[in-house]
Each structure stands twice: as C-alpha cells, then as structure tokens.
mmCIF file of C-alpha atoms and ligand atoms in Angstrom:
data_model
loop_
_atom_site.group_PDB
_atom_site.id
_atom_site.type_symbol
_atom_site.label_atom_id
_atom_site.label_comp_id
_atom_site.label_asym_id
_atom_site.label_seq_id
_atom_site.Cartn_x
_atom_site.Cartn_y
_atom_site.Cartn_z
ATOM 1 C CA UNK A 216 0.001 -0.001 0.000
ATOM 2 C CA UNK A 217 1.233 3.456 -0.912
ATOM 3 C CA UNK A 218 0.061 6.982 -0.226
ATOM 4 C CA UNK A 219 0.588 9.427 -3.073
ATOM 5 C CA UNK A 220 0.734 13.186 -2.567
ATOM 6 C CA UNK A 221 0.328 14.955 -5.908
ATOM 7 C CA UNK A 222 0.383 18.729 -6.272
ATOM 8 C CA UNK A 223 -1.168 20.087 -9.479
ATOM 9 C CA UNK A 224 -2.253 23.563 -10.501
ATOM 10 C CA UNK A 225 -5.913 24.466 -10.062
ATOM 11 C CA UNK A 226 -6.185 24.703 -13.850
ATOM 12 C CA UNK A 227 -5.712 20.947 -14.145
ATOM 13 C CA UNK A 228 -7.312 19.860 -10.882
ATOM 14 C CA UNK A 229 -10.784 19.011 -12.232
ATOM 15 C CA UNK A 230 -9.397 16.965 -15.149
ATOM 16 C CA UNK A 231 -6.994 15.033 -12.910
ATOM 17 C CA UNK A 232 -9.708 14.410 -10.336
ATOM 18 C CA UNK A 233 -12.253 13.071 -12.791
ATOM 19 C CA UNK A 234 -9.699 10.911 -14.622
ATOM 20 C CA UNK A 235 -8.563 9.295 -11.343
ATOM 21 C CA UNK A 236 -12.140 8.753 -10.193
ATOM 22 C CA UNK A 237 -13.095 7.238 -13.553
ATOM 23 C CA UNK A 238 -10.196 4.791 -13.134
ATOM 24 C CA UNK A 239 -11.644 3.844 -9.714
ATOM 25 C CA UNK A 240 -8.982 5.456 -7.567
ATOM 26 C CA UNK A 241 -10.045 6.890 -4.234
ATOM 27 C CA UNK A 242 -9.088 10.545 -4.159
ATOM 28 C CA UNK A 243 -9.006 13.198 -1.438
ATOM 29 C CA UNK A 244 -8.391 16.800 -2.460
ATOM 30 C CA UNK A 245 -6.850 19.530 -0.317
ATOM 31 C CA UNK A 246 -7.062 23.207 -1.156
ATOM 32 C CA UNK A 247 -3.508 24.470 -1.050
ATOM 33 C CA UNK A 248 -1.427 27.417 -2.109
ATOM 34 C CA UNK A 249 2.114 27.381 -3.369
ATOM 35 C CA UNK A 250 4.915 29.433 -1.887
ATOM 36 C CA UNK A 251 6.211 30.622 -5.240
ATOM 37 C CA UNK A 252 3.048 31.105 -7.173
ATOM 38 C CA UNK A 253 0.202 33.197 -5.887
ATOM 39 C CA UNK A 254 -2.095 31.036 -7.945
ATOM 40 C CA UNK A 255 -3.620 28.172 -6.045
ATOM 41 C CA UNK A 256 -2.920 24.530 -6.538
ATOM 42 C CA UNK A 257 -4.592 21.369 -5.376
ATOM 43 C CA UNK A 258 -2.963 18.582 -3.417
ATOM 44 C CA UNK A 259 -4.376 15.130 -4.047
ATOM 45 C CA UNK A 260 -3.999 12.338 -1.520
ATOM 46 C CA UNK A 261 -4.433 8.948 -3.181
ATOM 47 C CA UNK A 262 -4.090 5.626 -1.393
ATOM 48 C CA UNK A 263 -3.395 2.699 -3.685
ATOM 49 C CA UNK A 264 -1.747 -0.698 -4.003
ATOM 50 C CA UNK A 265 1.960 -0.727 -4.855
ATOM 51 C CA UNK A 266 1.388 -2.183 -8.313
ATOM 52 C CA UNK A 267 -0.962 0.651 -9.324
ATOM 53 C CA UNK A 268 1.290 3.571 -8.386
ATOM 54 C CA UNK A 269 2.614 3.845 -11.919
ATOM 55 C CA UNK A 270 -0.918 3.995 -13.341
ATOM 56 C CA UNK A 271 -1.779 6.863 -10.976
ATOM 57 C CA UNK A 272 1.361 8.753 -12.007
ATOM 58 C CA UNK A 273 0.554 8.283 -15.693
ATOM 59 C CA UNK A 274 -3.019 9.510 -15.272
ATOM 60 C CA UNK A 275 -1.857 12.595 -13.394
ATOM 61 C CA UNK A 276 0.882 13.282 -15.932
ATOM 62 C CA UNK A 277 -1.446 12.911 -18.882
ATOM 63 C CA UNK A 278 -3.935 15.426 -17.476
ATOM 64 C CA UNK A 279 -1.535 18.015 -16.087
ATOM 65 C CA UNK A 280 1.228 18.081 -18.682
ATOM 66 C CA UNK A 281 3.468 21.113 -18.718
ATOM 67 C CA UNK A 282 2.681 23.178 -21.788
ATOM 68 C CA UNK A 283 3.361 26.641 -23.070
ATOM 69 C CA UNK A 284 0.607 29.110 -23.643
ATOM 70 C CA UNK A 285 0.604 32.493 -25.346
ATOM 71 C CA UNK A 286 -0.868 35.251 -23.215
ATOM 72 C CA UNK A 287 -1.334 38.876 -24.214
ATOM 73 C CA UNK A 288 1.114 41.317 -22.695
ATOM 74 C CA UNK A 289 1.865 44.979 -23.278
ATOM 75 C CA UNK A 290 4.673 47.434 -22.881
ATOM 76 C CA UNK A 291 4.512 51.198 -22.811
ATOM 77 C CA UNK A 292 6.981 53.225 -24.893
ATOM 78 C CA UNK A 293 6.059 56.661 -23.742
ATOM 79 C CA UNK A 294 3.043 58.701 -22.763
ATOM 80 C CA UNK A 295 -0.012 57.016 -24.222
ATOM 81 C CA UNK A 296 1.990 54.662 -26.493
ATOM 82 C CA UNK A 297 1.650 50.921 -25.952
ATOM 83 C CA UNK A 298 2.678 47.838 -27.866
ATOM 84 C CA UNK A 299 0.649 44.724 -27.240
ATOM 85 C CA UNK A 300 2.329 41.389 -27.956
ATOM 86 C CA UNK A 301 1.944 37.742 -26.983
ATOM 87 C CA UNK A 302 4.201 36.207 -24.324
ATOM 88 C CA UNK A 303 4.881 32.507 -23.886
ATOM 89 C CA UNK A 304 4.280 31.157 -20.364
ATOM 90 C CA UNK A 305 4.562 27.627 -19.013
ATOM 91 C CA UNK A 306 1.492 26.256 -17.250
ATOM 92 C CA UNK A 307 0.618 22.902 -15.729
ATOM 93 C CA UNK A 308 2.982 20.309 -14.362
ATOM 94 C CA UNK A 309 2.721 18.098 -11.312
ATOM 95 C CA UNK A 310 4.892 17.228 -8.329
ATOM 96 C CA UNK A 311 4.349 13.724 -6.969
ATOM 97 C CA UNK A 312 5.594 12.083 -3.760
ATOM 98 C CA UNK A 313 5.038 8.359 -3.133
ATOM 99 C CA UNK A 314 5.103 7.298 0.526
ATOM 100 C CA UNK A 315 5.061 3.825 2.040
ATOM 101 C CA UNK A 316 1.997 2.974 4.167
ATOM 102 C CA UNK A 317 2.690 0.860 7.273
ATOM 103 C CA UNK A 318 -0.926 0.148 8.103
ATOM 104 C CA UNK A 319 -4.169 0.755 6.235
ATOM 105 C CA UNK A 320 -7.653 0.602 7.711
ATOM 106 C CA UNK A 321 -10.999 1.027 6.011
ATOM 107 C CA UNK A 322 -13.576 1.306 8.803
ATOM 108 C CA UNK B 170 6.677 7.761 15.970
ATOM 109 C CA UNK B 171 3.910 7.482 13.428
ATOM 110 C CA UNK B 172 1.884 9.952 11.388
ATOM 111 C CA UNK B 173 -1.739 8.996 10.852
ATOM 112 C CA UNK B 174 -3.839 10.372 8.002
ATOM 113 C CA UNK B 175 -7.521 9.714 8.690
ATOM 114 C CA UNK B 176 -10.279 10.756 6.302
ATOM 115 C CA UNK B 177 -13.753 10.962 7.830
ATOM 116 C CA UNK B 178 -16.972 12.530 6.608
ATOM 117 C CA UNK B 179 -17.814 16.021 7.830
ATOM 118 C CA UNK B 180 -20.796 14.534 9.686
ATOM 119 C CA UNK B 181 -18.444 12.734 12.077
ATOM 120 C CA UNK B 182 -15.585 15.220 12.097
ATOM 121 C CA UNK B 183 -16.554 17.105 15.280
ATOM 122 C CA UNK B 184 -17.112 13.915 17.301
ATOM 123 C CA UNK B 185 -13.821 12.380 16.145
ATOM 124 C CA UNK B 186 -11.941 15.601 16.828
ATOM 125 C CA UNK B 187 -13.237 16.050 20.367
ATOM 126 C CA UNK B 188 -12.750 12.373 21.257
ATOM 127 C CA UNK B 189 -9.112 12.471 20.092
ATOM 128 C CA UNK B 190 -8.467 15.738 21.903
ATOM 129 C CA UNK B 191 -10.048 14.422 25.118
ATOM 130 C CA UNK B 192 -7.684 11.421 24.890
ATOM 131 C CA UNK B 193 -4.758 13.927 24.682
ATOM 132 C CA UNK B 194 -3.851 13.323 21.060
ATOM 133 C CA UNK B 195 -2.535 16.242 19.074
ATOM 134 C CA UNK B 196 -4.754 16.722 16.061
ATOM 135 C CA UNK B 197 -4.512 18.837 12.911
ATOM 136 C CA UNK B 198 -7.548 19.076 10.650
ATOM 137 C CA UNK B 199 -7.568 19.737 6.909
ATOM 138 C CA UNK B 200 -10.661 20.734 4.987
ATOM 139 C CA UNK B 201 -10.866 18.330 2.096
ATOM 140 C CA UNK B 202 -13.272 17.120 -0.543
ATOM 141 C CA UNK B 203 -13.618 13.633 -1.890
ATOM 142 C CA UNK B 204 -13.469 12.743 -5.545
ATOM 143 C CA UNK B 205 -16.537 10.541 -5.464
ATOM 144 C CA UNK B 206 -18.753 12.391 -3.055
ATOM 145 C CA UNK B 207 -19.583 16.013 -3.485
ATOM 146 C CA UNK B 208 -20.048 16.166 0.250
ATOM 147 C CA UNK B 209 -16.987 17.313 2.124
ATOM 148 C CA UNK B 210 -14.837 15.269 4.377
ATOM 149 C CA UNK B 211 -12.135 16.114 6.888
ATOM 150 C CA UNK B 212 -8.600 14.791 6.878
ATOM 151 C CA UNK B 213 -6.989 14.489 10.292
ATOM 152 C CA UNK B 214 -3.226 14.439 10.713
ATOM 153 C CA UNK B 215 -2.262 12.870 14.042
ATOM 154 C CA UNK B 216 1.306 12.323 15.203
ATOM 155 C CA UNK B 217 1.659 9.688 17.898
ATOM 156 C CA UNK B 218 3.936 7.045 19.399
ATOM 157 C CA UNK B 219 3.887 3.606 17.748
ATOM 158 C CA UNK B 220 2.215 1.946 20.729
ATOM 159 C CA UNK B 221 -0.723 4.364 20.647
ATOM 160 C CA UNK B 222 -1.644 3.927 16.967
ATOM 161 C CA UNK B 223 -4.221 1.268 17.765
ATOM 162 C CA UNK B 224 -5.893 3.520 20.335
ATOM 163 C CA UNK B 225 -6.205 6.305 17.750
ATOM 164 C CA UNK B 226 -7.740 3.899 15.228
ATOM 165 C CA UNK B 227 -10.240 2.659 17.802
ATOM 166 C CA UNK B 228 -11.290 6.178 18.781
ATOM 167 C CA UNK B 229 -11.779 7.158 15.145
ATOM 168 C CA UNK B 230 -13.687 3.963 14.374
ATOM 169 C CA UNK B 231 -15.962 4.341 17.392
ATOM 170 C CA UNK B 232 -16.948 7.887 16.407
ATOM 171 C CA UNK B 233 -17.310 7.430 12.649
ATOM 172 C CA UNK B 234 -18.823 3.973 12.313
ATOM 173 C CA UNK B 235 -20.508 3.169 9.034
ATOM 174 C CA UNK B 236 -24.261 3.082 9.556
ATOM 175 C CA UNK B 237 -27.377 3.127 7.441
ATOM 176 C CA UNK B 238 -29.798 5.975 7.601
ATOM 177 C CA UNK B 239 -33.279 6.385 6.154
ATOM 178 C CA UNK B 240 -33.691 9.538 4.101
ATOM 179 C CA UNK B 241 -36.845 10.750 2.409
ATOM 180 C CA UNK B 242 -36.959 10.335 -1.344
ATOM 181 C CA UNK B 243 -39.646 10.808 -3.938
ATOM 182 C CA UNK B 244 -40.540 9.620 -7.396
ATOM 183 C CA UNK B 245 -42.924 11.180 -9.855
ATOM 184 C CA UNK B 246 -45.481 8.980 -11.602
ATOM 185 C CA UNK B 247 -47.004 11.499 -13.911
ATOM 186 C CA UNK B 248 -47.873 15.162 -14.031
ATOM 187 C CA UNK B 249 -48.319 16.354 -10.448
ATOM 188 C CA UNK B 250 -48.245 12.839 -8.966
ATOM 189 C CA UNK B 251 -45.498 11.950 -6.520
ATOM 190 C CA UNK B 252 -44.818 9.111 -4.146
ATOM 191 C CA UNK B 253 -42.603 9.885 -1.152
ATOM 192 C CA UNK B 254 -40.794 6.961 0.448
ATOM 193 C CA UNK B 255 -37.727 6.414 2.642
ATOM 194 C CA UNK B 256 -34.457 5.245 1.132
ATOM 195 C CA UNK B 257 -31.613 3.598 3.030
ATOM 196 C CA UNK B 258 -28.193 5.213 2.582
ATOM 197 C CA UNK B 259 -24.845 4.387 4.171
ATOM 198 C CA UNK B 260 -23.111 7.233 5.975
ATOM 199 C CA UNK B 261 -19.918 7.506 7.993
ATOM 200 C CA UNK B 262 -16.851 5.335 7.731
ATOM 201 C CA UNK B 263 -13.186 6.263 7.872
ATOM 202 C CA UNK B 264 -10.087 5.628 5.781
ATOM 203 C CA UNK B 265 -6.860 5.527 7.772
ATOM 204 C CA UNK B 266 -3.237 5.484 6.604
ATOM 205 C CA UNK B 267 -0.394 4.992 9.089
ATOM 206 C CA UNK B 268 2.995 6.300 7.976
ATOM 207 C CA UNK B 269 6.400 5.907 9.597
ATOM 208 C CA UNK B 270 8.059 9.114 10.831
ATOM 209 C CA UNK B 271 11.839 9.314 10.344
ATOM 210 C CA UNK B 272 12.371 12.407 12.452
ATOM 211 C CA UNK B 273 10.110 14.355 14.772
ATOM 212 C CA UNK B 274 10.736 17.844 16.095
ATOM 213 C CA UNK B 275 8.695 19.904 18.521
ATOM 214 C CA UNK B 276 10.167 23.425 18.434
ATOM 215 C CA UNK C 170 14.223 12.491 -0.761
ATOM 216 C CA UNK C 171 12.147 13.455 2.249
ATOM 217 C CA UNK C 172 8.692 14.968 2.719
ATOM 218 C CA UNK C 173 8.385 17.345 5.651
ATOM 219 C CA UNK C 174 5.063 18.170 7.289
ATOM 220 C CA UNK C 175 5.431 21.268 9.464
ATOM 221 C CA UNK C 176 2.570 22.730 11.469
ATOM 222 C CA UNK C 177 3.021 26.351 12.532
ATOM 223 C CA UNK C 178 0.592 28.920 13.879
ATOM 224 C CA UNK C 179 -0.951 31.347 11.421
ATOM 225 C CA UNK C 180 0.926 34.169 13.174
ATOM 226 C CA UNK C 181 4.221 32.776 11.903
ATOM 227 C CA UNK C 182 3.047 31.300 8.625
ATOM 228 C CA UNK C 183 3.960 34.205 6.344
ATOM 229 C CA UNK C 184 7.463 34.552 7.805
ATOM 230 C CA UNK C 185 8.150 30.818 7.556
ATOM 231 C CA UNK C 186 6.818 30.696 4.021
ATOM 232 C CA UNK C 187 8.891 33.571 2.705
ATOM 233 C CA UNK C 188 12.054 32.368 4.468
ATOM 234 C CA UNK C 189 11.710 28.885 2.928
ATOM 235 C CA UNK C 190 10.957 30.322 -0.497
ATOM 236 C CA UNK C 191 13.937 32.688 -0.292
ATOM 237 C CA UNK C 192 16.139 29.657 0.488
ATOM 238 C CA UNK C 193 14.787 28.030 -2.717
ATOM 239 C CA UNK C 194 12.667 25.345 -1.063
ATOM 240 C CA UNK C 195 9.470 24.304 -2.779
ATOM 241 C CA UNK C 196 6.597 24.852 -0.386
ATOM 242 C CA UNK C 197 2.922 23.872 -0.398
ATOM 243 C CA UNK C 198 0.657 25.338 2.253
ATOM 244 C CA UNK C 199 -2.525 23.797 3.638
ATOM 245 C CA UNK C 200 -5.086 25.749 5.646
ATOM 246 C CA UNK C 201 -5.614 23.745 8.802
ATOM 247 C CA UNK C 202 -7.117 24.068 12.239
ATOM 248 C CA UNK C 203 -5.823 22.521 15.423
ATOM 249 C CA UNK C 204 -7.895 20.372 17.722
ATOM 250 C CA UNK C 205 -6.854 22.182 20.876
ATOM 251 C CA UNK C 206 -6.656 25.733 19.696
ATOM 252 C CA UNK C 207 -9.498 27.435 17.961
ATOM 253 C CA UNK C 208 -6.918 29.621 16.298
ATOM 254 C CA UNK C 209 -5.862 28.398 12.896
ATOM 255 C CA UNK C 210 -2.549 27.036 11.935
ATOM 256 C CA UNK C 211 -0.842 26.295 8.644
ATOM 257 C CA UNK C 212 0.571 22.972 7.551
ATOM 258 C CA UNK C 213 3.526 23.193 5.183
ATOM 259 C CA UNK C 214 4.447 20.318 2.906
ATOM 260 C CA UNK C 215 8.069 20.575 1.788
ATOM 261 C CA UNK C 216 9.830 18.032 -0.422
ATOM 262 C CA UNK C 217 13.595 18.132 -0.157
ATOM 263 C CA UNK C 218 16.800 16.116 -0.404
ATOM 264 C CA UNK C 219 17.859 14.211 2.729
ATOM 265 C CA UNK C 220 20.885 16.414 3.313
ATOM 266 C CA UNK C 221 18.789 19.604 3.400
ATOM 267 C CA UNK C 222 16.227 18.456 5.984
ATOM 268 C CA UNK C 223 18.184 20.038 8.825
ATOM 269 C CA UNK C 224 18.311 23.371 6.995
ATOM 270 C CA UNK C 225 14.529 23.340 6.569
ATOM 271 C CA UNK C 226 14.041 22.581 10.279
ATOM 272 C CA UNK C 227 16.368 25.422 11.247
ATOM 273 C CA UNK C 228 14.595 27.922 8.999
ATOM 274 C CA UNK C 229 11.198 26.931 10.391
ATOM 275 C CA UNK C 230 12.458 27.034 13.986
ATOM 276 C CA UNK C 231 14.063 30.436 13.520
ATOM 277 C CA UNK C 232 10.849 31.985 12.189
ATOM 278 C CA UNK C 233 8.327 30.330 14.526
ATOM 279 C CA UNK C 234 10.170 30.284 17.862
ATOM 280 C CA UNK C 235 8.028 29.820 20.950
ATOM 281 C CA UNK C 236 7.899 33.084 22.852
ATOM 282 C CA UNK C 237 5.873 34.649 25.610
ATOM 283 C CA UNK C 238 3.730 37.659 24.986
ATOM 284 C CA UNK C 239 1.872 39.938 27.400
ATOM 285 C CA UNK C 240 -1.785 40.366 26.531
ATOM 286 C CA UNK C 241 -4.282 42.555 28.357
ATOM 287 C CA UNK C 242 -6.741 40.720 30.562
ATOM 288 C CA UNK C 243 -9.335 41.870 33.059
ATOM 289 C CA UNK C 244 -11.148 40.589 36.112
ATOM 290 C CA UNK C 245 -14.321 41.934 37.662
ATOM 291 C CA UNK C 246 -14.465 42.463 41.422
ATOM 292 C CA UNK C 247 -18.053 43.478 41.794
ATOM 293 C CA UNK C 248 -20.712 45.394 39.958
ATOM 294 C CA UNK C 249 -18.983 47.824 37.634
ATOM 295 C CA UNK C 250 -15.530 47.258 39.130
ATOM 296 C CA UNK C 251 -12.791 45.861 36.921
ATOM 297 C CA UNK C 252 -9.043 45.456 37.191
ATOM 298 C CA UNK C 253 -7.114 45.286 33.967
ATOM 299 C CA UNK C 254 -3.730 43.544 34.059
ATOM 300 C CA UNK C 255 -1.343 41.912 31.612
ATOM 301 C CA UNK C 256 -1.178 38.132 31.290
ATOM 302 C CA UNK C 257 1.734 36.156 29.849
ATOM 303 C CA UNK C 258 0.804 33.717 27.079
ATOM 304 C CA UNK C 259 3.010 31.463 24.967
ATOM 305 C CA UNK C 260 2.691 31.843 21.197
ATOM 306 C CA UNK C 261 4.464 30.284 18.224
ATOM 307 C CA UNK C 262 6.206 26.944 18.079
ATOM 308 C CA UNK C 263 6.246 24.335 15.348
ATOM 309 C CA UNK C 264 5.628 20.607 15.068
ATOM 310 C CA UNK C 265 7.643 18.895 12.339
ATOM 311 C CA UNK C 266 7.374 15.374 10.904
ATOM 312 C CA UNK C 267 9.961 14.074 8.427
ATOM 313 C CA UNK C 268 8.791 11.220 6.191
ATOM 314 C CA UNK C 269 10.768 9.083 3.783
ATOM 315 C CA UNK C 270 9.804 9.396 0.090
ATOM 316 C CA UNK C 271 9.893 6.150 -1.929
ATOM 317 C CA UNK C 272 9.463 7.750 -5.322
ATOM 318 C CA UNK C 273 9.512 11.348 -6.499
ATOM 319 C CA UNK C 274 8.285 12.621 -9.852
ATOM 320 C CA UNK C 275 8.381 16.117 -11.277
ATOM 321 C CA UNK C 276 6.201 16.071 -14.398
HETATM 322 NI NI1 NI D 130 -8.734 11.699 -19.725
HETATM 323 NI NI1 NI D 131 -16.906 9.424 22.668
HETATM 324 NI NI1 NI D 132 14.445 35.417 8.082
#
C-alpha cells in the first residue's frame, strides 16, 4: 500500500480528479497554495496498491502536462503609447511524492 | 513515531476531533473534498507514538462507524403525482493510513 | 528524498513561508485548524533532499520560535468594578514530521 501526494495547478485539478475517479482510484483533495506562485494549486492524496502507483502517475501526468501558452502582454513606450504582444508562459505540471503505508484501515 | 492520516466525513468530524483531543492526542484538521462524493470530508493528521496507533484507530472507528440511515426520497409517476418513500443510505466510515516518521521535532 | 510536514501557527506562517521560499525550497501550504486551539494554523508540505532536511528545520524554527507575549486581561471584582492587568501567554512553536519518500516525480 502506498500513499501518493500529488500537487497540481488548479487549472488541471478538475481533469486530474475526474480521470482518477473514472479509473476507480479513491481521491481526497486539499485546497492548497504554493509558496512561489500566488495562484492556487490542489494537493491530491491517493491511497493505492503498490502495483498501481505507476498507473496513478501516468493519469496525473497525462492530465496536467506542462505546456506553453501564449498570453497577451503589453509594454509602454512613452506617454499614451503601448505595444501589445503575446508572451509565452509555461502552465501545468505536477509534483508527486510516493510514501510507504505501514498500516491501512478502512472502517 | 507514526503519522496517521484519517479521512472521515464532515458529519463525524466534530465527534472524532473532540474524542481524540479528550484522549490527549494532538490533532490537525484539513478541509478536504472527496473525488466521489460532493459532500466534504475532513482529513486528520495525528502524530503519535507507535504503541498508541491502535488507540487512535479505535477512537476514530468508534466515532465514525458506518451506519445506514433512512432519508426521504420521492418519485414522480405522472404530471403532479409523486410518491414519497424512505431510502436507506450508508453514511460515515473512515479511511486511515499509518505512515512511519523518520524524524520528529517539537520546536 | 524526504517529505516534511510542518505545522506552525498562522501568526508565523507568512514569515516561515517567505524564508523557505527565499532559500529556494518548494513549499505547499494547507489551511488547517488545530484540535486544541481554535486559532488556525498552517501545515507546510516541503519536499527536499535528505541532506537539506536540517536546513529546513532550522529555517522553520528560527521563524516560529516559541515566545511569551503579554496580553491585556481583566477581572471583575463586583458590579462595575474591573481590574485590567497583563497576562503572559506562549505563542508560536512548530511541530515537524519528516517522512521518507519512496518515489519522487516532477512532471
Ligand atoms: Ni482523460
Ligand atoms: Ni466518545
Ligand atoms: Ni528570516
């Protein structure tokens, strides 16, 4: 038995959650905030058998892949003069910790 | 030293929390939501000595036992025609993970 | 790799968070409440290499030290008669659990 802590951005949280639930994994979600980013993220706690850890990691990875996105930005070049241009930012990604469970009880 | 993660439904959270506190266990509560249920649950983090793990599990089990409950339901049989009848649902229950602690510091 | 769960009072949470972030540690914060105290606390989850665990503990300890504080209190000695006097209370402190990580993935 393993306990998996997975931290994903709020953008991907709903997709990750529904994909794990569809694959019959039992999921608990914590509302969390990162120290770096002001944007929130979600921490998932997933308990699963050792031989299914890799499946969990693949599901999370597939639904929270790091990707670049173009967002509008602007710069001012003087009083009342602006240039608007797209900027590439990286969004998504997941951080996953797998922990050994000594004892598991379902009451 | 062990760290216990216990997930109980919000219905039982207050009873579990006060029973653990009365028994002198140090309890931290996280607001969490399940993936299956829309209803919220509470995750408890409890640090305790190895020989007291079983006591914690018993306290949690005693105050969050799975039980059936009759709730009112209704079905419509045509325009303006309803039958109201009780439906049995299962509530309560707890999921508990016990983790080994490598190092513990109380600062 | 280790996973550190650190519970600090909300009073110290911002200081601890910015000190860990400045030292380049990756921090996830959970909003939590204690069982004893009605006042909230914050649980930090920090993943780090084994050889940096002690540095994390020192940073947390330095920014959440237990200290006494004088707060105003009052007692009534009869109808309309009050004495106001300072009372010493202890604030701060941290509880830290270090857990071994079996597998770590950064996706
Ligand atoms: Ni999918
Ligand atoms: Ni009781
Ligand atoms: Ni500092």
